[in-house]
Amino acid sequence: MRSPGPPRRERRARGAFPKATPGPGARLAGVRGALGGALGAALAALLLAGCIEVPPPPPKPPLEPKDLKVPEGVGLEMACTPTGVELCFDARDNNCNGVIDEGCGLHTGILQFTIAWEEAEADVDLNVYDPAGELARVGEPTASGLMKDRDCPRVSGECQEQNVENVFLTEGEPARGRYRVVVRLDKLNDATAPVRVRLSARVGQRSYSMALDLSPSPASEEKSVEFTL
């Protein structure tokens, strides 16, 4: 006679247990491990990028006037000849540093246009038009930043009995396009014609200069210079 088997409760106790489900702590540890691996990979990528030499941006080309148009028979002085210290109110870059009438109370900028003449009786005007065709006026900068800071001669005495006019770029980069510079004999008064006027222009770090002869006639009362930036 076969002996009875163990009770059902005992057989269940001896059977295989179901697979344990990981608890919250184990799951959190797994997430931390995955995040740690991702952060480590990102850090390694940053370190590797730091070792790669990034070339600097190419330097900006220097400002140079192009398609220059000067009056017929007028010689353009492009090379500066040092003559010593800077002289005031002669519309020249005497020390060849690119600034016209430096230290003489005239404003300067990356663009500067200056005229000077010896005949105190003559009234000569410097008119500079920006690429939009806007005229630079005293105390009123154009949309591109050109402004006149000296309009002589004046009865008020602010010109200190100097015959000079000056236009400059107040700030920022100059507008690209066609510029027009007009030198006009407004009134001869008691001066003797022709009136010799020195016109100089600073474009970037270089200065350009020329001498203009003006007379009270439709053909010679004004001379213009044009260039493109």
Coordinates of N, CA and C in Angstrom, one line a residue:
M1 N 0.9 -1.2 0.0 CA 0.0 0.0 0.0 C 0.9 1.2 0.0
R2 N 0.6 2.2 -1.0 CA 1.5 3.4 -1.2 C 1.2 4.4 -0.1
S3 N 2.2 5.0 0.4 CA 2.0 6.0 1.5 C 1.5 7.3 0.9
P4 N 0.6 7.9 1.6 CA 0.1 9.2 1.0 C 1.1 10.3 0.9
G5 N 1.0 11.0 -0.2 CA 2.0 12.1 -0.4 C 1.9 13.2 0.6
P6 N 2.8 14.2 0.5 CA 2.8 15.3 1.4 C 1.6 16.2 1.1
P7 N 1.2 16.9 2.1 CA 0.0 17.8 2.0 C 0.3 18.8 0.9
R8 N -0.8 19.2 0.3 CA -0.7 20.2 -0.8 C 0.0 21.4 -0.4
R9 N -0.2 21.8 0.8 CA 0.5 23.1 1.2 C 2.0 22.9 1.2
E10 N 2.5 21.7 1.5 CA 3.9 21.4 1.6 C 4.5 21.3 0.2
R11 N 3.7 20.7 -0.8 CA 4.2 20.6 -2.2 C 4.3 22.0 -2.8
R12 N 3.4 22.9 -2.5 CA 3.6 24.3 -3.0 C 4.8 25.0 -2.4
A13 N 5.1 24.7 -1.2 CA 6.3 25.3 -0.6 C 7.5 24.9 -1.3
R14 N 7.5 23.6 -1.8 CA 8.7 23.1 -2.4 C 8.8 23.4 -3.9
G15 N 7.8 24.0 -4.5 CA 7.9 24.3 -5.9 C 8.7 25.5 -6.2
A16 N 8.9 25.8 -7.5 CA 9.7 27.0 -8.0 C 9.0 28.3 -7.6
F17 N 9.8 29.3 -7.1 CA 9.2 30.6 -6.8 C 9.2 31.4 -8.1
P18 N 8.2 32.4 -8.2 CA 8.2 33.3 -9.4 C 9.3 34.3 -9.3
K19 N 9.7 34.7 -10.5 CA 10.9 35.7 -10.6 C 10.6 37.0 -9.9
A20 N 11.5 37.4 -9.1 CA 11.3 38.6 -8.3 C 11.3 39.9 -9.2
T21 N 10.4 40.8 -9.0 CA 10.3 42.1 -9.7 C 11.2 43.1 -9.0
P22 N 12.1 43.8 -9.8 CA 13.0 44.7 -9.1 C 12.2 45.9 -8.4
G23 N 12.7 46.2 -7.3 CA 12.0 47.3 -6.6 C 12.4 48.7 -7.1
P24 N 11.7 49.7 -6.5 CA 12.0 51.1 -6.9 C 13.5 51.5 -6.8
G25 N 14.1 51.0 -5.7 CA 15.6 51.3 -5.6 C 16.4 50.8 -6.7
A26 N 16.1 49.6 -7.1 CA 16.9 49.0 -8.2 C 16.6 49.8 -9.5
R27 N 15.4 50.1 -9.8 CA 15.1 50.9 -11.0 C 15.7 52.2 -11.0
L28 N 15.7 52.9 -9.9 CA 16.4 54.2 -9.8 C 17.9 54.1 -10.0
A29 N 18.5 53.1 -9.5 CA 19.9 52.9 -9.8 C 20.2 52.7 -11.2
G30 N 19.3 52.0 -11.9 CA 19.5 51.7 -13.4 C 19.4 53.0 -14.2
V31 N 18.4 53.9 -13.8 CA 18.3 55.2 -14.5 C 19.5 56.0 -14.2
R32 N 20.0 56.0 -13.0 CA 21.2 56.8 -12.7 C 22.4 56.4 -13.5
G33 N 22.5 55.1 -13.6 CA 23.6 54.5 -14.4 C 23.5 55.0 -15.9
A34 N 22.3 54.9 -16.4 CA 22.2 55.3 -17.8 C 22.5 56.8 -18.0
L35 N 21.9 57.7 -17.0 CA 22.2 59.1 -17.1 C 23.7 59.4 -17.0
G36 N 24.3 58.7 -16.1 CA 25.8 58.9 -15.9 C 26.6 58.6 -17.1
G37 N 26.1 57.5 -17.8 CA 26.8 57.2 -19.1 C 26.6 58.2 -20.1
A38 N 25.4 58.8 -20.2 CA 25.1 59.8 -21.2 C 25.9 61.1 -20.9
L39 N 25.9 61.5 -19.6 CA 26.7 62.7 -19.2 C 28.2 62.5 -19.5
G40 N 28.7 61.3 -19.2 CA 30.1 61.1 -19.4 C 30.4 61.2 -20.9
A41 N 29.5 60.6 -21.8 CA 29.8 60.7 -23.2 C 29.7 62.2 -23.7
A42 N 28.8 63.0 -23.1 CA 28.7 64.4 -23.5 C 29.9 65.1 -23.1
L43 N 30.4 64.9 -21.9 CA 31.6 65.5 -21.4 C 32.8 65.2 -22.2
A44 N 32.9 63.9 -22.6 CA 34.0 63.5 -23.4 C 34.0 64.2 -24.8
A45 N 32.8 64.4 -25.3 CA 32.6 65.1 -26.6 C 33.0 66.6 -26.5
L46 N 32.6 67.2 -25.3 CA 33.0 68.6 -25.1 C 34.5 68.7 -25.0
L47 N 35.2 67.8 -24.3 CA 36.6 67.9 -24.1 C 37.3 67.7 -25.5
L48 N 36.8 66.8 -26.3 CA 37.3 66.5 -27.6 C 37.2 67.8 -28.5
A49 N 36.0 68.4 -28.4 CA 35.8 69.6 -29.2 C 36.7 70.7 -28.7
G50 N 37.0 70.8 -27.4 CA 38.0 71.8 -26.9 C 39.4 71.6 -27.5
C51 N 39.7 70.4 -27.8 CA 41.0 70.2 -28.4 C 41.1 70.5 -29.8
I52 N 40.0 70.7 -30.5 CA 40.0 71.0 -31.9 C 40.2 72.5 -32.1
E53 N 41.2 72.9 -32.8 CA 41.5 74.3 -33.1 C 40.5 74.9 -34.1
V54 N 39.7 75.9 -33.7 CA 38.8 76.6 -34.6 C 39.5 77.8 -35.2
P55 N 39.6 77.9 -36.5 CA 40.2 79.0 -37.1 C 39.5 80.3 -36.9
P56 N 40.2 81.4 -36.6 CA 39.5 82.7 -36.4 C 38.9 83.2 -37.7
P57 N 37.9 84.0 -37.6 CA 37.2 84.6 -38.8 C 38.2 85.4 -39.6
P58 N 38.1 85.4 -40.9 CA 39.0 86.1 -41.8 C 38.9 87.6 -41.5
P59 N 40.0 88.3 -41.5 CA 40.0 89.8 -41.3 C 39.2 90.5 -42.4
K60 N 38.6 91.6 -42.0 CA 37.9 92.4 -42.9 C 38.9 93.1 -43.9
P61 N 38.5 93.1 -45.1 CA 39.4 93.8 -46.1 C 39.4 95.3 -45.7
P62 N 40.6 96.0 -45.9 CA 40.7 97.4 -45.6 C 39.8 98.2 -46.5
L63 N 39.3 99.3 -46.0 CA 38.5 100.2 -46.8 C 39.3 100.9 -47.8
E64 N 38.9 100.8 -49.1 CA 39.6 101.5 -50.2 C 38.5 102.0 -51.2
P65 N 38.7 103.3 -51.6 CA 37.8 103.8 -52.6 C 38.0 103.1 -53.9
K66 N 36.9 102.9 -54.6 CA 36.9 102.2 -55.9 C 36.2 103.1 -56.9
D67 N 36.5 102.9 -58.2 CA 35.9 103.7 -59.3 C 36.0 105.2 -59.0
L68 N 37.2 105.6 -58.6 CA 37.4 107.0 -58.2 C 37.3 107.9 -59.4
K69 N 36.5 109.0 -59.3 CA 36.4 110.0 -60.4 C 36.7 111.3 -59.8
V70 N 37.8 112.0 -60.4 CA 38.2 113.3 -60.0 C 38.1 114.2 -61.2
P71 N 38.1 115.6 -60.9 CA 37.9 116.5 -62.0 C 39.1 116.4 -63.0
E72 N 38.8 116.7 -64.2 CA 39.9 116.6 -65.3 C 41.0 117.6 -64.9
G73 N 42.2 117.1 -65.1 CA 43.4 117.9 -64.8 C 43.8 118.0 -63.4
V74 N 43.1 117.4 -62.5 CA 43.4 117.4 -61.0 C 44.2 116.2 -60.7
G75 N 45.4 116.5 -60.0 CA 46.2 115.4 -59.6 C 45.8 114.9 -58.2
L76 N 45.7 113.5 -58.0 CA 45.3 112.9 -56.8 C 46.6 112.5 -56.1
E77 N 46.8 113.0 -54.8 CA 47.9 112.6 -54.0 C 47.5 111.4 -53.1
M78 N 48.0 110.2 -53.5 CA 47.6 109.0 -52.8 C 48.7 108.6 -51.7
A79 N 49.9 108.9 -52.0 CA 51.0 108.6 -51.1 C 51.3 109.7 -50.1
C80 N 51.3 109.4 -48.9 CA 51.5 110.5 -47.9 C 53.0 110.7 -47.7
T81 N 53.4 111.9 -47.6 CA 54.9 112.3 -47.4 C 55.0 112.9 -46.0
P82 N 55.6 112.3 -45.0 CA 55.7 112.9 -43.7 C 56.4 114.2 -43.7
T83 N 55.8 115.2 -43.1 CA 56.4 116.5 -43.1 C 56.6 117.0 -41.6
G84 N 56.5 116.1 -40.7 CA 56.8 116.5 -39.3 C 55.5 116.5 -38.5
V85 N 55.4 117.5 -37.6 CA 54.2 117.6 -36.7 C 53.0 118.0 -37.5
E86 N 51.8 117.6 -37.0 CA 50.5 118.0 -37.7 C 50.3 119.5 -37.6
L87 N 50.0 120.1 -38.8 CA 49.7 121.5 -38.8 C 48.2 121.6 -38.9
C88 N 47.7 122.7 -38.2 CA 46.2 122.8 -38.1 C 45.7 123.6 -39.3
F89 N 44.5 123.2 -39.7 CA 43.6 124.0 -40.7 C 44.3 124.1 -42.1
D90 N 45.1 123.1 -42.5 CA 45.6 123.1 -43.8 C 45.0 121.9 -44.6
A91 N 44.1 121.1 -44.0 CA 43.5 120.0 -44.7 C 44.5 119.0 -45.2
R92 N 45.5 118.7 -44.4 CA 46.5 117.7 -44.8 C 46.8 116.7 -43.6
D93 N 47.2 115.6 -44.0 CA 47.7 114.6 -43.0 C 49.2 114.7 -42.9
N94 N 49.7 115.7 -42.1 CA 51.1 116.0 -42.1 C 52.0 114.9 -41.5
N95 N 51.5 114.2 -40.6 CA 52.3 113.1 -39.9 C 52.0 111.7 -40.4
C96 N 51.1 111.6 -41.5 CA 50.9 110.4 -42.2 C 50.3 109.3 -41.3
N97 N 49.4 109.6 -40.4 CA 48.8 108.6 -39.6 C 47.3 108.3 -40.0
G98 N 46.9 108.9 -41.1 CA 45.6 108.7 -41.6 C 44.6 109.7 -41.1
V99 N 44.9 110.6 -40.2 CA 44.0 111.5 -39.6 C 44.3 112.9 -40.2
I100 N 43.3 113.7 -40.6 CA 43.5 115.0 -41.2 C 43.3 116.0 -40.1
D101 N 44.3 117.0 -40.0 CA 44.2 118.1 -39.0 C 44.0 117.5 -37.6
E102 N 44.8 116.5 -37.3 CA 44.7 115.9 -36.0 C 45.0 116.9 -34.9
G103 N 44.2 116.8 -33.8 CA 44.5 117.7 -32.6 C 44.1 119.2 -32.9
C104 N 43.4 119.5 -33.9 CA 43.0 120.8 -34.2 C 41.6 121.2 -33.9
G105 N 40.9 120.3 -33.2 CA 39.5 120.6 -32.8 C 38.5 120.1 -33.8
L106 N 39.0 119.4 -34.9 CA 38.0 118.9 -35.9 C 37.7 117.4 -35.5
H107 N 36.5 117.0 -35.8 CA 36.1 115.6 -35.5 C 36.7 114.7 -36.7
T108 N 36.9 113.5 -36.3 CA 37.4 112.6 -37.3 C 36.7 111.2 -37.1
G109 N 36.8 110.4 -38.1 CA 36.2 109.1 -38.1 C 36.8 108.2 -39.2
I110 N 36.2 107.0 -39.4 CA 36.8 106.2 -40.4 C 36.6 106.8 -41.8
L111 N 35.6 107.7 -41.9 CA 35.5 108.6 -43.1 C 35.6 110.0 -42.6
Q112 N 36.4 110.8 -43.3 CA 36.6 112.2 -43.0 C 36.9 113.0 -44.3
F113 N 36.2 114.1 -44.4 CA 36.5 115.0 -45.6 C 36.7 116.4 -45.1
T114 N 37.8 117.0 -45.6 CA 38.2 118.4 -45.1 C 38.6 119.2 -46.2
I115 N 38.2 120.5 -46.2 CA 38.8 121.5 -47.1 C 39.3 122.7 -46.4
A116 N 40.3 123.3 -47.0 CA 40.9 124.5 -46.4 C 41.4 125.4 -47.5
W117 N 41.4 126.7 -47.3 CA 41.8 127.7 -48.4 C 42.4 128.9 -47.7
E118 N 43.2 129.6 -48.3 CA 43.9 130.7 -47.7 C 43.2 132.1 -47.8
E119 N 42.4 132.3 -48.9 CA 41.7 133.6 -49.1 C 40.6 133.7 -48.1
A120 N 40.8 134.6 -47.1 CA 39.8 134.7 -46.0 C 38.5 135.3 -46.5
E121 N 38.5 136.1 -47.6 CA 37.3 136.7 -48.0 C 36.4 135.7 -48.7
A122 N 36.9 134.7 -49.3 CA 36.1 133.7 -50.1 C 35.3 132.8 -49.2
D123 N 34.1 132.5 -49.7 CA 33.2 131.6 -49.0 C 33.1 130.3 -49.8
V124 N 33.7 129.2 -49.3 CA 33.7 127.9 -50.0 C 32.9 126.9 -49.2
D125 N 32.2 126.1 -49.9 CA 31.3 125.1 -49.3 C 31.8 123.7 -49.6
L126 N 31.7 122.8 -48.6 CA 32.0 121.4 -48.7 C 30.7 120.7 -48.6
N127 N 30.3 120.0 -49.6 CA 29.0 119.3 -49.6 C 29.3 117.8 -49.9
V128 N 29.0 116.9 -48.9 CA 29.2 115.5 -49.0 C 27.9 114.8 -49.0
Y129 N 27.7 113.9 -50.0 CA 26.4 113.2 -50.2 C 26.7 111.7 -50.0
D130 N 26.0 111.0 -49.1 CA 26.2 109.6 -48.8 C 25.5 108.8 -49.9
P131 N 25.7 107.4 -49.9 CA 25.1 106.6 -51.0 C 23.6 106.7 -51.2
A132 N 22.9 107.2 -50.2 CA 21.5 107.4 -50.3 C 21.1 108.8 -50.9
G133 N 22.2 109.6 -51.2 CA 22.0 110.9 -51.8 C 21.7 112.0 -50.7
E134 N 21.9 111.6 -49.4 CA 21.6 112.6 -48.3 C 22.8 113.5 -48.1
L135 N 22.6 114.8 -47.9 CA 23.6 115.7 -47.7 C 24.0 115.8 -46.2
A136 N 25.3 115.8 -45.9 CA 25.7 115.9 -44.5 C 25.6 117.4 -44.1
R137 N 24.9 117.7 -43.0 CA 24.7 119.0 -42.5 C 25.3 119.2 -41.1
V138 N 25.4 120.5 -40.7 CA 26.0 120.8 -39.4 C 25.0 120.3 -38.3
G139 N 25.6 119.4 -37.4 CA 24.8 118.9 -36.3 C 23.7 118.0 -36.6
E140 N 23.5 117.6 -37.9 CA 22.4 116.7 -38.2 C 23.0 115.5 -39.0
P141 N 23.3 114.5 -38.4 CA 23.9 113.3 -39.1 C 22.9 112.7 -40.1
T142 N 23.4 112.3 -41.2 CA 22.5 111.5 -42.1 C 22.1 110.2 -41.5
A143 N 21.3 109.5 -42.2 CA 20.9 108.1 -41.8 C 22.1 107.2 -41.7
S144 N 23.1 107.5 -42.6 CA 24.3 106.7 -42.6 C 25.4 107.1 -41.6
G145 N 25.1 108.3 -40.9 CA 26.1 108.8 -39.9 C 27.0 109.9 -40.3
L146 N 26.9 110.4 -41.5 CA 27.8 111.5 -41.9 C 27.3 112.8 -41.3
M147 N 28.2 113.7 -40.8 CA 27.8 114.9 -40.3 C 28.9 116.0 -40.5
K148 N 28.4 117.2 -40.7 CA 29.4 118.3 -40.8 C 29.5 119.0 -39.5
D149 N 30.8 119.2 -39.1 CA 31.0 119.9 -37.8 C 31.7 121.2 -37.9
R150 N 32.0 121.7 -39.1 CA 32.6 123.0 -39.3 C 32.1 123.6 -40.6
D151 N 31.5 124.7 -40.6 CA 31.0 125.4 -41.8 C 31.5 126.8 -41.7
C152 N 32.5 127.2 -42.4 CA 33.2 128.5 -42.3 C 33.2 129.2 -43.7
P153 N 33.4 130.5 -43.6 CA 33.5 131.4 -42.4 C 32.2 131.7 -41.9
R154 N 32.1 132.1 -40.6 CA 30.9 132.4 -39.9 C 31.1 133.7 -39.1
V155 N 30.1 134.5 -39.0 CA 30.2 135.8 -38.3 C 30.3 135.5 -36.8
S156 N 29.8 134.4 -36.3 CA 29.8 134.1 -34.9 C 31.2 133.9 -34.3
G157 N 32.2 133.7 -35.2 CA 33.6 133.5 -34.8 C 34.0 132.1 -34.4
E158 N 33.1 131.1 -34.5 CA 33.4 129.8 -34.1 C 34.5 129.1 -35.0
C159 N 34.7 129.7 -36.1 CA 35.8 129.2 -37.0 C 37.2 129.7 -36.6
Q160 N 37.2 130.6 -35.7 CA 38.5 131.2 -35.2 C 39.3 131.7 -36.3
E161 N 38.6 132.4 -37.3 CA 39.2 133.1 -38.4 C 40.0 132.1 -39.3
Q162 N 39.6 130.8 -39.2 CA 40.2 129.8 -40.1 C 39.2 129.4 -41.2
N163 N 39.7 129.3 -42.4 CA 38.9 128.8 -43.5 C 39.0 127.3 -43.7
V164 N 38.0 126.6 -43.1 CA 38.1 125.2 -43.1 C 36.7 124.6 -42.9
E165 N 36.4 123.6 -43.6 CA 35.1 122.9 -43.4 C 35.4 121.4 -43.3
N166 N 34.6 120.7 -42.5 CA 34.9 119.3 -42.1 C 33.6 118.4 -42.0
V167 N 33.7 117.2 -42.6 CA 32.6 116.3 -42.6 C 33.2 114.9 -42.1
F168 N 32.5 114.2 -41.2 CA 33.1 113.0 -40.7 C 31.9 112.0 -40.4
L169 N 32.3 110.7 -40.3 CA 31.4 109.6 -40.0 C 31.4 109.5 -38.5
T170 N 30.2 109.7 -37.9 CA 30.1 109.8 -36.4 C 30.4 108.5 -35.7
E171 N 29.9 107.4 -36.3 CA 30.2 106.1 -35.6 C 29.8 104.9 -36.6
G172 N 30.3 103.7 -36.2 CA 29.9 102.5 -37.0 C 30.7 102.4 -38.3
E173 N 30.2 101.4 -39.1 CA 30.8 101.2 -40.4 C 30.2 102.1 -41.4
P174 N 31.0 102.5 -42.4 CA 30.4 103.4 -43.4 C 29.4 102.6 -44.3
A175 N 28.4 103.3 -44.8 CA 27.5 102.7 -45.7 C 28.2 102.4 -47.0
R176 N 27.8 101.3 -47.6 CA 28.4 100.9 -48.9 C 27.6 101.5 -50.0
G177 N 28.4 101.9 -51.0 CA 27.7 102.6 -52.2 C 28.6 103.7 -52.7
R178 N 27.9 104.6 -53.5 CA 28.6 105.7 -54.2 C 28.5 107.0 -53.4
Y179 N 29.7 107.6 -53.1 CA 29.8 108.9 -52.4 C 30.1 110.0 -53.4
R180 N 29.6 111.2 -53.1 CA 29.9 112.3 -53.9 C 30.3 113.5 -53.0
V181 N 31.5 114.1 -53.3 CA 32.0 115.2 -52.6 C 32.1 116.4 -53.5
V182 N 31.4 117.4 -53.2 CA 31.4 118.6 -54.0 C 32.0 119.8 -53.3
V183 N 32.9 120.5 -53.9 CA 33.6 121.7 -53.4 C 33.1 122.8 -54.2
R184 N 32.4 123.8 -53.6 CA 31.8 124.9 -54.4 C 32.2 126.3 -53.9
L185 N 32.6 127.2 -54.8 CA 32.8 128.6 -54.5 C 31.5 129.3 -54.4
D186 N 31.1 129.5 -53.2 CA 29.7 130.2 -53.0 C 29.8 131.7 -53.3
K187 N 30.8 132.3 -52.7 CA 31.0 133.8 -52.9 C 32.5 134.1 -52.9
L188 N 32.9 134.8 -54.0 CA 34.3 135.2 -54.1 C 34.5 136.4 -53.2
N189 N 33.5 137.3 -53.1 CA 33.7 138.6 -52.3 C 34.9 139.4 -52.8
D190 N 35.8 139.7 -51.9 CA 37.0 140.5 -52.4 C 38.2 139.7 -52.7
A191 N 38.1 138.4 -52.7 CA 39.2 137.5 -53.0 C 39.6 137.5 -54.4
T192 N 40.7 137.1 -54.8 CA 41.2 137.0 -56.2 C 41.0 135.6 -56.7
A193 N 40.4 135.5 -57.8 CA 40.2 134.2 -58.5 C 41.5 133.8 -59.3
P194 N 41.8 132.6 -59.4 CA 41.0 131.4 -58.8 C 41.4 131.2 -57.3
V195 N 40.5 130.7 -56.6 CA 40.8 130.3 -55.2 C 41.3 128.9 -55.1
R196 N 42.4 128.7 -54.6 CA 43.0 127.4 -54.4 C 42.5 126.8 -53.1
V197 N 41.9 125.6 -53.3 CA 41.2 124.9 -52.2 C 41.9 123.5 -52.0
R198 N 42.3 123.2 -50.9 CA 42.9 121.8 -50.6 C 41.7 120.9 -50.1
L199 N 41.5 119.8 -50.8 CA 40.5 118.8 -50.3 C 41.3 117.5 -50.0
S200 N 41.0 117.0 -48.8 CA 41.6 115.8 -48.3 C 40.5 114.9 -47.8
A201 N 40.7 113.6 -48.0 CA 39.7 112.6 -47.6 C 40.4 111.5 -46.8
R202 N 39.9 111.1 -45.7 CA 40.3 109.9 -45.0 C 39.3 108.8 -45.3
V203 N 39.9 107.6 -45.8 CA 39.0 106.5 -46.0 C 39.7 105.3 -45.3
G204 N 39.2 104.8 -44.2 CA 39.9 103.8 -43.4 C 41.1 104.4 -42.8
Q205 N 42.2 103.8 -43.0 CA 43.5 104.3 -42.4 C 44.4 105.0 -43.4
R206 N 43.8 105.4 -44.5 CA 44.6 106.1 -45.5 C 44.0 107.4 -45.8
S207 N 44.8 108.4 -46.2 CA 44.3 109.7 -46.6 C 44.7 110.0 -48.1
Y208 N 43.8 110.8 -48.7 CA 44.0 111.2 -50.1 C 43.8 112.7 -50.2
S209 N 44.5 113.3 -51.1 CA 44.5 114.8 -51.1 C 44.6 115.3 -52.5
M210 N 44.1 116.5 -52.8 CA 44.2 117.1 -54.1 C 44.0 118.6 -53.9
A211 N 44.4 119.4 -54.9 CA 44.2 120.8 -54.9 C 43.2 121.2 -56.0
L212 N 42.3 122.1 -55.7 CA 41.2 122.5 -56.6 C 41.3 124.0 -56.8
D213 N 41.2 124.5 -58.0 CA 41.1 125.9 -58.3 C 39.7 126.2 -58.7
L214 N 39.1 127.2 -58.0 CA 37.7 127.6 -58.2 C 37.6 129.0 -58.6
S215 N 36.7 129.3 -59.6 CA 36.5 130.6 -60.1 C 35.0 130.9 -60.2
P216 N 34.5 132.1 -60.2 CA 33.1 132.4 -60.2 C 32.6 132.3 -61.7
S217 N 32.4 131.1 -62.2 CA 31.8 130.9 -63.5 C 31.2 129.5 -63.5
P218 N 30.1 129.3 -64.3 CA 29.4 128.0 -64.2 C 30.3 126.8 -64.5
A219 N 31.4 127.0 -65.2 CA 32.2 125.9 -65.5 C 33.3 125.6 -64.5
S220 N 33.6 126.5 -63.6 CA 34.7 126.3 -62.7 C 34.3 126.7 -61.2
E221 N 33.1 127.0 -60.9 CA 32.7 127.4 -59.6 C 32.6 126.2 -58.6
E222 N 32.5 125.0 -59.2 CA 32.5 123.8 -58.3 C 33.2 122.7 -59.0
K223 N 33.8 121.8 -58.1 CA 34.5 120.6 -58.5 C 33.9 119.4 -57.7
S224 N 33.8 118.3 -58.3 CA 33.2 117.1 -57.6 C 34.2 115.9 -57.7
V225 N 34.1 115.1 -56.6 CA 34.9 113.9 -56.6 C 33.9 112.8 -56.2
E226 N 34.0 111.6 -56.9 CA 33.1 110.5 -56.6 C 33.9 109.2 -56.4
F227 N 33.4 108.4 -55.5 CA 34.1 107.1 -55.3 C 33.0 106.1 -54.7
T228 N 33.4 104.8 -54.8 CA 32.5 103.8 -54.3 C 33.2 103.0 -53.2
L229 N 32.4 102.7 -52.1 CA 32.9 101.8 -51.1 C 32.2 100.5 -51.2

